[in-house]
Amino acid sequence: EPEVTQTPSHQVTQMGQEVILRCVPISNHLYFYWYRQILGQKVEFLVSFYNNEISEKSEIFDDQFSVERPDGSNFTLKIRSTKLEDSAMYFCASTRSPTGGGNTIYFGEGSWLTVV
Amino acid sequence: TQLLEQSPQFLSIQEGENLTVYCNSSSVFSSLQWYRQEPGEGPVLLVTVVTGGEVKKLKRLTFQFGDARKDSSLHITAAQPGDTGLYLCAVMVWGYQKVTFGTGTKLQVIP
């Protein structure tokens, strides 16, 4: 079964450092997402990406965050200057189409970011 | 205000018991999804319900979409330790390219 893969699985970084989380979405999918989940809290939407541009972003996705699809397979999330409160599990996801009606969105296993 | 409220938040039951988890909203949705998330992993889709009143079964799990398409329930029969996890309802809202998750129900099934 096709899957979304993420690297690294776990990263520890010092406050203020830049972090890049990488994702390889499912190959024929067109819509890509990043979500995060702070320990013990709900899964929160960060950003959606389609046709090489951001289609929607949440309040969490401020100027410290950016996304990129540098080639035909990777989708990255960059945090420019990490803060302690950025510590969370970050999930990448992809789907063929975002419309309602029951499209399946596939999530990766997550990248656990710890900011110290 | 949460778009999707789930209840209960936590549930700890003995193996073999039945349970029901609820997902409620004041909004109407074209479809609703249920996911299960295990610790350290991403959410995994269990089912999508589309039609008001629809009932779907996945082995011992029964999912129902409310007639008004504002709420949903998940019923597990004869729970097993392998059912332990975080159960999330979610919706993809028309015009918004994102999945919005509910508050979650953390289920623990004790052997």
mmCIF file of C-alpha atoms in Angstrom:
data_model
loop_
_atom_site.group_PDB
_atom_site.id
_atom_site.type_symbol
_atom_site.label_atom_id
_atom_site.label_comp_id
_atom_site.label_asym_id
_atom_site.label_seq_id
_atom_site.Cartn_x
_atom_site.Cartn_y
_atom_site.Cartn_z
ATOM 1 C CA GLU A 1 0.000 0.000 0.000
ATOM 2 C CA PRO A 2 1.352 3.445 -0.867
ATOM 3 C CA GLU A 3 2.482 5.533 2.058
ATOM 4 C CA VAL A 4 3.673 8.960 3.026
ATOM 5 C CA THR A 5 7.186 8.879 4.409
ATOM 6 C CA GLN A 6 8.771 11.428 6.702
ATOM 7 C CA THR A 7 12.283 12.157 7.863
ATOM 8 C CA PRO A 8 13.681 12.505 10.416
ATOM 9 C CA SER A 9 11.541 10.502 12.784
ATOM 10 C CA HIS A 10 12.937 12.469 15.693
ATOM 11 C CA GLN A 11 14.997 15.633 15.891
ATOM 12 C CA VAL A 12 16.300 17.552 18.854
ATOM 13 C CA THR A 13 17.322 21.127 18.188
ATOM 14 C CA GLN A 14 18.351 24.152 20.174
ATOM 15 C CA MET A 15 16.036 27.119 20.451
ATOM 16 C CA GLY A 16 16.664 29.585 17.651
ATOM 17 C CA GLN A 17 17.984 27.008 15.225
ATOM 18 C CA GLU A 18 16.462 26.305 11.836
ATOM 19 C CA VAL A 19 14.827 22.964 11.232
ATOM 20 C CA ILE A 20 13.728 21.304 8.004
ATOM 21 C CA LEU A 21 11.317 18.410 8.122
ATOM 22 C CA ARG A 22 11.031 16.323 4.996
ATOM 23 C CA CYS A 23 8.189 14.394 3.494
ATOM 24 C CA VAL A 24 7.697 12.241 0.433
ATOM 25 C CA PRO A 25 3.976 12.247 -0.380
ATOM 26 C CA ILE A 26 2.282 9.474 -2.311
ATOM 27 C CA SER A 27 3.401 9.759 -5.901
ATOM 28 C CA ASN A 28 0.126 10.499 -7.702
ATOM 29 C CA HIS A 29 -1.226 12.842 -5.046
ATOM 30 C CA LEU A 30 -1.648 16.523 -5.766
ATOM 31 C CA TYR A 31 -2.476 18.092 -2.406
ATOM 32 C CA PHE A 32 -0.064 18.185 0.470
ATOM 33 C CA TYR A 33 -0.436 19.157 4.074
ATOM 34 C CA TRP A 34 1.420 19.680 7.289
ATOM 35 C CA TYR A 35 -0.214 19.148 10.643
ATOM 36 C CA ARG A 36 1.180 19.215 14.110
ATOM 37 C CA GLN A 37 0.249 17.653 17.403
ATOM 38 C CA ILE A 38 1.617 18.968 20.647
ATOM 39 C CA LEU A 39 1.929 16.189 23.195
ATOM 40 C CA GLY A 40 -1.473 15.361 24.619
ATOM 41 C CA GLN A 41 -3.306 17.797 22.400
ATOM 42 C CA LYS A 42 -5.366 17.590 19.241
ATOM 43 C CA VAL A 43 -4.032 17.348 15.712
ATOM 44 C CA GLU A 44 -3.867 20.880 14.285
ATOM 45 C CA PHE A 45 -3.788 21.968 10.687
ATOM 46 C CA LEU A 46 -0.810 24.077 9.651
ATOM 47 C CA VAL A 47 -0.843 24.459 5.884
ATOM 48 C CA SER A 48 -2.071 23.003 2.625
ATOM 49 C CA PHE A 49 -0.173 23.159 -0.652
ATOM 50 C CA TYR A 50 -1.291 22.678 -4.197
ATOM 51 C CA ASN A 51 0.159 23.498 -7.581
ATOM 52 C CA ASN A 52 3.358 24.788 -6.011
ATOM 53 C CA GLU A 53 1.727 27.290 -3.756
ATOM 54 C CA ILE A 54 0.107 27.532 -0.371
ATOM 55 C CA SER A 55 -3.652 27.180 -0.691
ATOM 56 C CA GLU A 56 -4.518 27.635 2.955
ATOM 57 C CA LYS A 57 -2.732 28.181 6.233
ATOM 58 C CA SER A 58 -3.693 28.435 9.862
ATOM 59 C CA GLU A 59 -2.865 31.087 12.435
ATOM 60 C CA ILE A 60 -0.093 28.828 13.703
ATOM 61 C CA PHE A 61 1.694 29.031 10.353
ATOM 62 C CA ASP A 62 3.355 32.395 10.875
ATOM 63 C CA ASP A 63 6.405 33.923 9.210
ATOM 64 C CA GLN A 64 8.688 31.466 10.961
ATOM 65 C CA PHE A 65 7.245 28.645 8.903
ATOM 66 C CA SER A 66 7.626 27.950 5.210
ATOM 67 C CA VAL A 67 6.934 25.051 2.889
ATOM 68 C CA GLU A 68 8.503 24.034 -0.352
ATOM 69 C CA ARG A 69 8.320 21.357 -2.972
ATOM 70 C CA PRO A 70 11.904 21.521 -4.191
ATOM 71 C CA ASP A 71 11.548 18.675 -6.684
ATOM 72 C CA GLY A 72 8.929 16.256 -7.942
ATOM 73 C CA SER A 73 8.876 14.103 -4.861
ATOM 74 C CA ASN A 74 9.770 15.979 -1.688
ATOM 75 C CA PHE A 75 7.662 18.359 0.376
ATOM 76 C CA THR A 76 9.413 20.196 3.175
ATOM 77 C CA LEU A 77 8.462 22.226 6.224
ATOM 78 C CA LYS A 78 11.016 24.728 7.457
ATOM 79 C CA ILE A 79 10.950 26.434 10.811
ATOM 80 C CA ARG A 80 13.348 29.357 10.658
ATOM 81 C CA SER A 81 14.032 30.041 14.307
ATOM 82 C CA THR A 82 12.607 27.391 16.557
ATOM 83 C CA LYS A 83 10.911 28.165 19.849
ATOM 84 C CA LEU A 84 10.267 25.883 22.778
ATOM 85 C CA GLU A 85 6.577 25.838 21.921
ATOM 86 C CA ASP A 86 7.356 24.386 18.489
ATOM 87 C CA SER A 87 8.068 21.066 20.176
ATOM 88 C CA ALA A 88 5.490 18.717 18.704
ATOM 89 C CA MET A 89 4.910 15.828 16.357
ATOM 90 C CA TYR A 90 4.671 17.128 12.810
ATOM 91 C CA PHE A 91 2.642 15.094 10.336
ATOM 92 C CA CYS A 92 2.805 15.347 6.605
ATOM 93 C CA ALA A 93 -0.239 14.234 4.627
ATOM 94 C CA SER A 94 -1.338 13.971 1.036
ATOM 95 C CA THR A 95 -4.444 13.317 -0.978
ATOM 96 C CA ARG A 96 -5.415 13.208 -4.636
ATOM 97 C CA SER A 97 -8.210 15.724 -4.234
ATOM 98 C CA PRO A 98 -9.246 17.867 -1.287
ATOM 99 C CA THR A 99 -12.943 18.137 -1.977
ATOM 100 C CA GLY A 100 -15.555 16.735 0.384
ATOM 101 C CA GLY A 101 -17.326 13.504 -0.296
ATOM 102 C CA GLY A 102 -14.926 11.095 1.297
ATOM 103 C CA ASN A 103 -11.472 11.532 -0.135
ATOM 104 C CA THR A 104 -8.852 9.640 1.776
ATOM 105 C CA ILE A 105 -6.046 11.682 3.236
ATOM 106 C CA TYR A 106 -2.946 9.701 4.048
ATOM 107 C CA PHE A 107 -0.734 10.689 6.949
ATOM 108 C CA GLY A 108 2.908 9.960 7.480
ATOM 109 C CA GLU A 109 4.180 8.543 10.746
ATOM 110 C CA GLY A 110 5.342 11.930 11.895
ATOM 111 C CA SER A 111 8.519 13.735 12.811
ATOM 112 C CA TRP A 112 8.915 14.367 16.483
ATOM 113 C CA LEU A 113 10.599 17.727 17.062
ATOM 114 C CA THR A 114 12.014 18.594 20.456
ATOM 115 C CA VAL A 115 13.264 22.124 20.980
ATOM 116 C CA VAL A 116 15.561 22.591 23.967
ATOM 117 C CA THR B 1 -15.362 26.980 20.149
ATOM 118 C CA GLN B 2 -14.475 23.596 18.749
ATOM 119 C CA LEU B 3 -15.950 22.657 15.404
ATOM 120 C CA LEU B 4 -16.074 19.001 16.434
ATOM 121 C CA GLU B 5 -16.580 17.974 20.042
ATOM 122 C CA GLN B 6 -15.921 14.386 20.987
ATOM 123 C CA SER B 7 -17.085 12.590 24.094
ATOM 124 C CA PRO B 8 -15.957 11.114 26.259
ATOM 125 C CA GLN B 9 -12.436 12.506 26.274
ATOM 126 C CA PHE B 10 -11.061 9.434 28.026
ATOM 127 C CA LEU B 11 -12.416 5.938 28.340
ATOM 128 C CA SER B 12 -10.888 3.005 30.168
ATOM 129 C CA ILE B 13 -12.748 -0.277 29.905
ATOM 130 C CA GLN B 14 -12.212 -3.987 30.386
ATOM 131 C CA GLU B 15 -11.661 -6.299 27.475
ATOM 132 C CA GLY B 16 -14.976 -7.617 26.172
ATOM 133 C CA GLU B 17 -17.017 -4.553 27.043
ATOM 134 C CA ASN B 18 -18.916 -2.461 24.522
ATOM 135 C CA LEU B 19 -18.474 1.269 24.134
ATOM 136 C CA THR B 20 -19.721 4.213 22.130
ATOM 137 C CA VAL B 21 -17.829 7.377 21.234
ATOM 138 C CA TYR B 22 -19.602 10.484 20.026
ATOM 139 C CA CYS B 23 -18.677 13.314 17.692
ATOM 140 C CA ASN B 24 -20.914 16.364 17.707
ATOM 141 C CA SER B 25 -21.112 19.666 15.915
ATOM 142 C CA SER B 26 -23.552 22.455 15.261
ATOM 143 C CA SER B 27 -22.474 22.491 11.610
ATOM 144 C CA VAL B 28 -23.661 20.298 8.760
ATOM 145 C CA PHE B 29 -21.069 18.339 6.832
ATOM 146 C CA SER B 30 -21.057 16.610 3.483
ATOM 147 C CA SER B 31 -18.997 13.797 4.941
ATOM 148 C CA LEU B 32 -17.272 12.802 8.135
ATOM 149 C CA GLN B 33 -14.306 10.589 8.781
ATOM 150 C CA TRP B 34 -13.064 8.545 11.707
ATOM 151 C CA TYR B 35 -9.388 7.959 12.342
ATOM 152 C CA ARG B 36 -7.427 5.988 14.879
ATOM 153 C CA GLN B 37 -4.075 7.183 16.068
ATOM 154 C CA GLU B 38 -1.638 5.085 18.031
ATOM 155 C CA PRO B 39 1.133 6.658 20.118
ATOM 156 C CA GLY B 40 3.999 7.923 18.000
ATOM 157 C CA GLU B 41 2.163 7.390 14.742
ATOM 158 C CA GLY B 42 0.032 9.378 12.348
ATOM 159 C CA PRO B 43 -3.775 9.129 12.177
ATOM 160 C CA VAL B 44 -5.047 6.235 10.084
ATOM 161 C CA LEU B 45 -8.375 6.497 8.329
ATOM 162 C CA LEU B 46 -10.966 3.957 9.484
ATOM 163 C CA VAL B 47 -14.061 5.018 7.587
ATOM 164 C CA THR B 48 -15.830 7.825 5.784
ATOM 165 C CA VAL B 49 -19.574 8.367 6.117
ATOM 166 C CA VAL B 50 -21.358 10.459 3.551
ATOM 167 C CA THR B 51 -25.122 10.013 3.708
ATOM 168 C CA GLY B 52 -27.284 11.158 6.627
ATOM 169 C CA GLY B 53 -28.265 8.107 8.671
ATOM 170 C CA GLU B 54 -25.597 5.974 7.053
ATOM 171 C CA VAL B 55 -24.246 3.049 9.049
ATOM 172 C CA LYS B 56 -20.940 1.399 8.199
ATOM 173 C CA LYS B 57 -19.383 -1.611 9.831
ATOM 174 C CA LEU B 58 -15.732 -2.477 10.056
ATOM 175 C CA LYS B 59 -15.470 -5.803 11.891
ATOM 176 C CA ARG B 60 -16.410 -4.964 15.497
ATOM 177 C CA LEU B 61 -16.658 -1.221 14.811
ATOM 178 C CA THR B 62 -19.960 0.357 13.787
ATOM 179 C CA PHE B 63 -20.022 3.926 12.536
ATOM 180 C CA GLN B 64 -23.150 6.004 12.143
ATOM 181 C CA PHE B 65 -23.673 9.416 10.578
ATOM 182 C CA GLY B 66 -26.503 11.414 12.074
ATOM 183 C CA ASP B 67 -29.615 12.014 10.011
ATOM 184 C CA ALA B 68 -28.894 15.745 9.960
ATOM 185 C CA ARG B 69 -25.208 15.142 9.152
ATOM 186 C CA LYS B 70 -24.103 17.095 12.216
ATOM 187 C CA ASP B 71 -22.954 14.235 14.384
ATOM 188 C CA SER B 72 -21.598 10.736 14.317
ATOM 189 C CA SER B 73 -20.976 7.823 16.617
ATOM 190 C CA LEU B 74 -18.531 4.971 16.785
ATOM 191 C CA HIS B 75 -19.588 1.820 18.600
ATOM 192 C CA ILE B 76 -17.112 -0.921 19.428
ATOM 193 C CA THR B 77 -18.418 -4.346 20.348
ATOM 194 C CA ALA B 78 -16.411 -6.628 22.609
ATOM 195 C CA ALA B 79 -13.432 -4.303 22.842
ATOM 196 C CA GLN B 80 -9.959 -5.808 22.683
ATOM 197 C CA PRO B 81 -6.598 -4.444 23.876
ATOM 198 C CA GLY B 82 -5.684 -3.872 20.232
ATOM 199 C CA ASP B 83 -8.460 -1.268 20.049
ATOM 200 C CA THR B 84 -6.509 0.964 22.423
ATOM 201 C CA GLY B 85 -5.710 4.303 20.850
ATOM 202 C CA LEU B 86 -6.896 7.816 20.157
ATOM 203 C CA TYR B 87 -10.070 7.959 18.076
ATOM 204 C CA LEU B 88 -10.555 11.106 16.060
ATOM 205 C CA CYS B 89 -13.473 12.275 14.017
ATOM 206 C CA ALA B 90 -12.681 14.699 11.233
ATOM 207 C CA VAL B 91 -14.256 16.647 8.431
ATOM 208 C CA MET B 92 -13.116 18.173 5.204
ATOM 209 C CA VAL B 93 -15.117 21.342 4.812
ATOM 210 C CA TRP B 94 -16.164 22.376 1.316
ATOM 211 C CA GLY B 95 -14.069 25.255 0.069
ATOM 212 C CA TYR B 96 -11.332 24.688 2.624
ATOM 213 C CA GLN B 97 -8.408 22.495 1.714
ATOM 214 C CA LYS B 98 -7.851 20.941 5.076
ATOM 215 C CA VAL B 99 -9.037 18.264 7.434
ATOM 216 C CA THR B 100 -10.299 19.515 10.773
ATOM 217 C CA PHE B 101 -10.014 17.044 13.593
ATOM 218 C CA GLY B 102 -12.183 16.633 16.623
ATOM 219 C CA THR B 103 -10.941 16.837 20.166
ATOM 220 C CA GLY B 104 -10.366 13.080 20.294
ATOM 221 C CA THR B 105 -11.318 10.192 22.558
ATOM 222 C CA LYS B 106 -8.508 8.312 24.193
ATOM 223 C CA LEU B 107 -9.504 4.691 24.644
ATOM 224 C CA GLN B 108 -7.738 2.192 26.834
ATOM 225 C CA VAL B 109 -8.842 -1.425 26.816
ATOM 226 C CA ILE B 110 -7.518 -3.363 29.765
ATOM 227 C CA PRO B 111 -6.855 -7.079 29.264
#
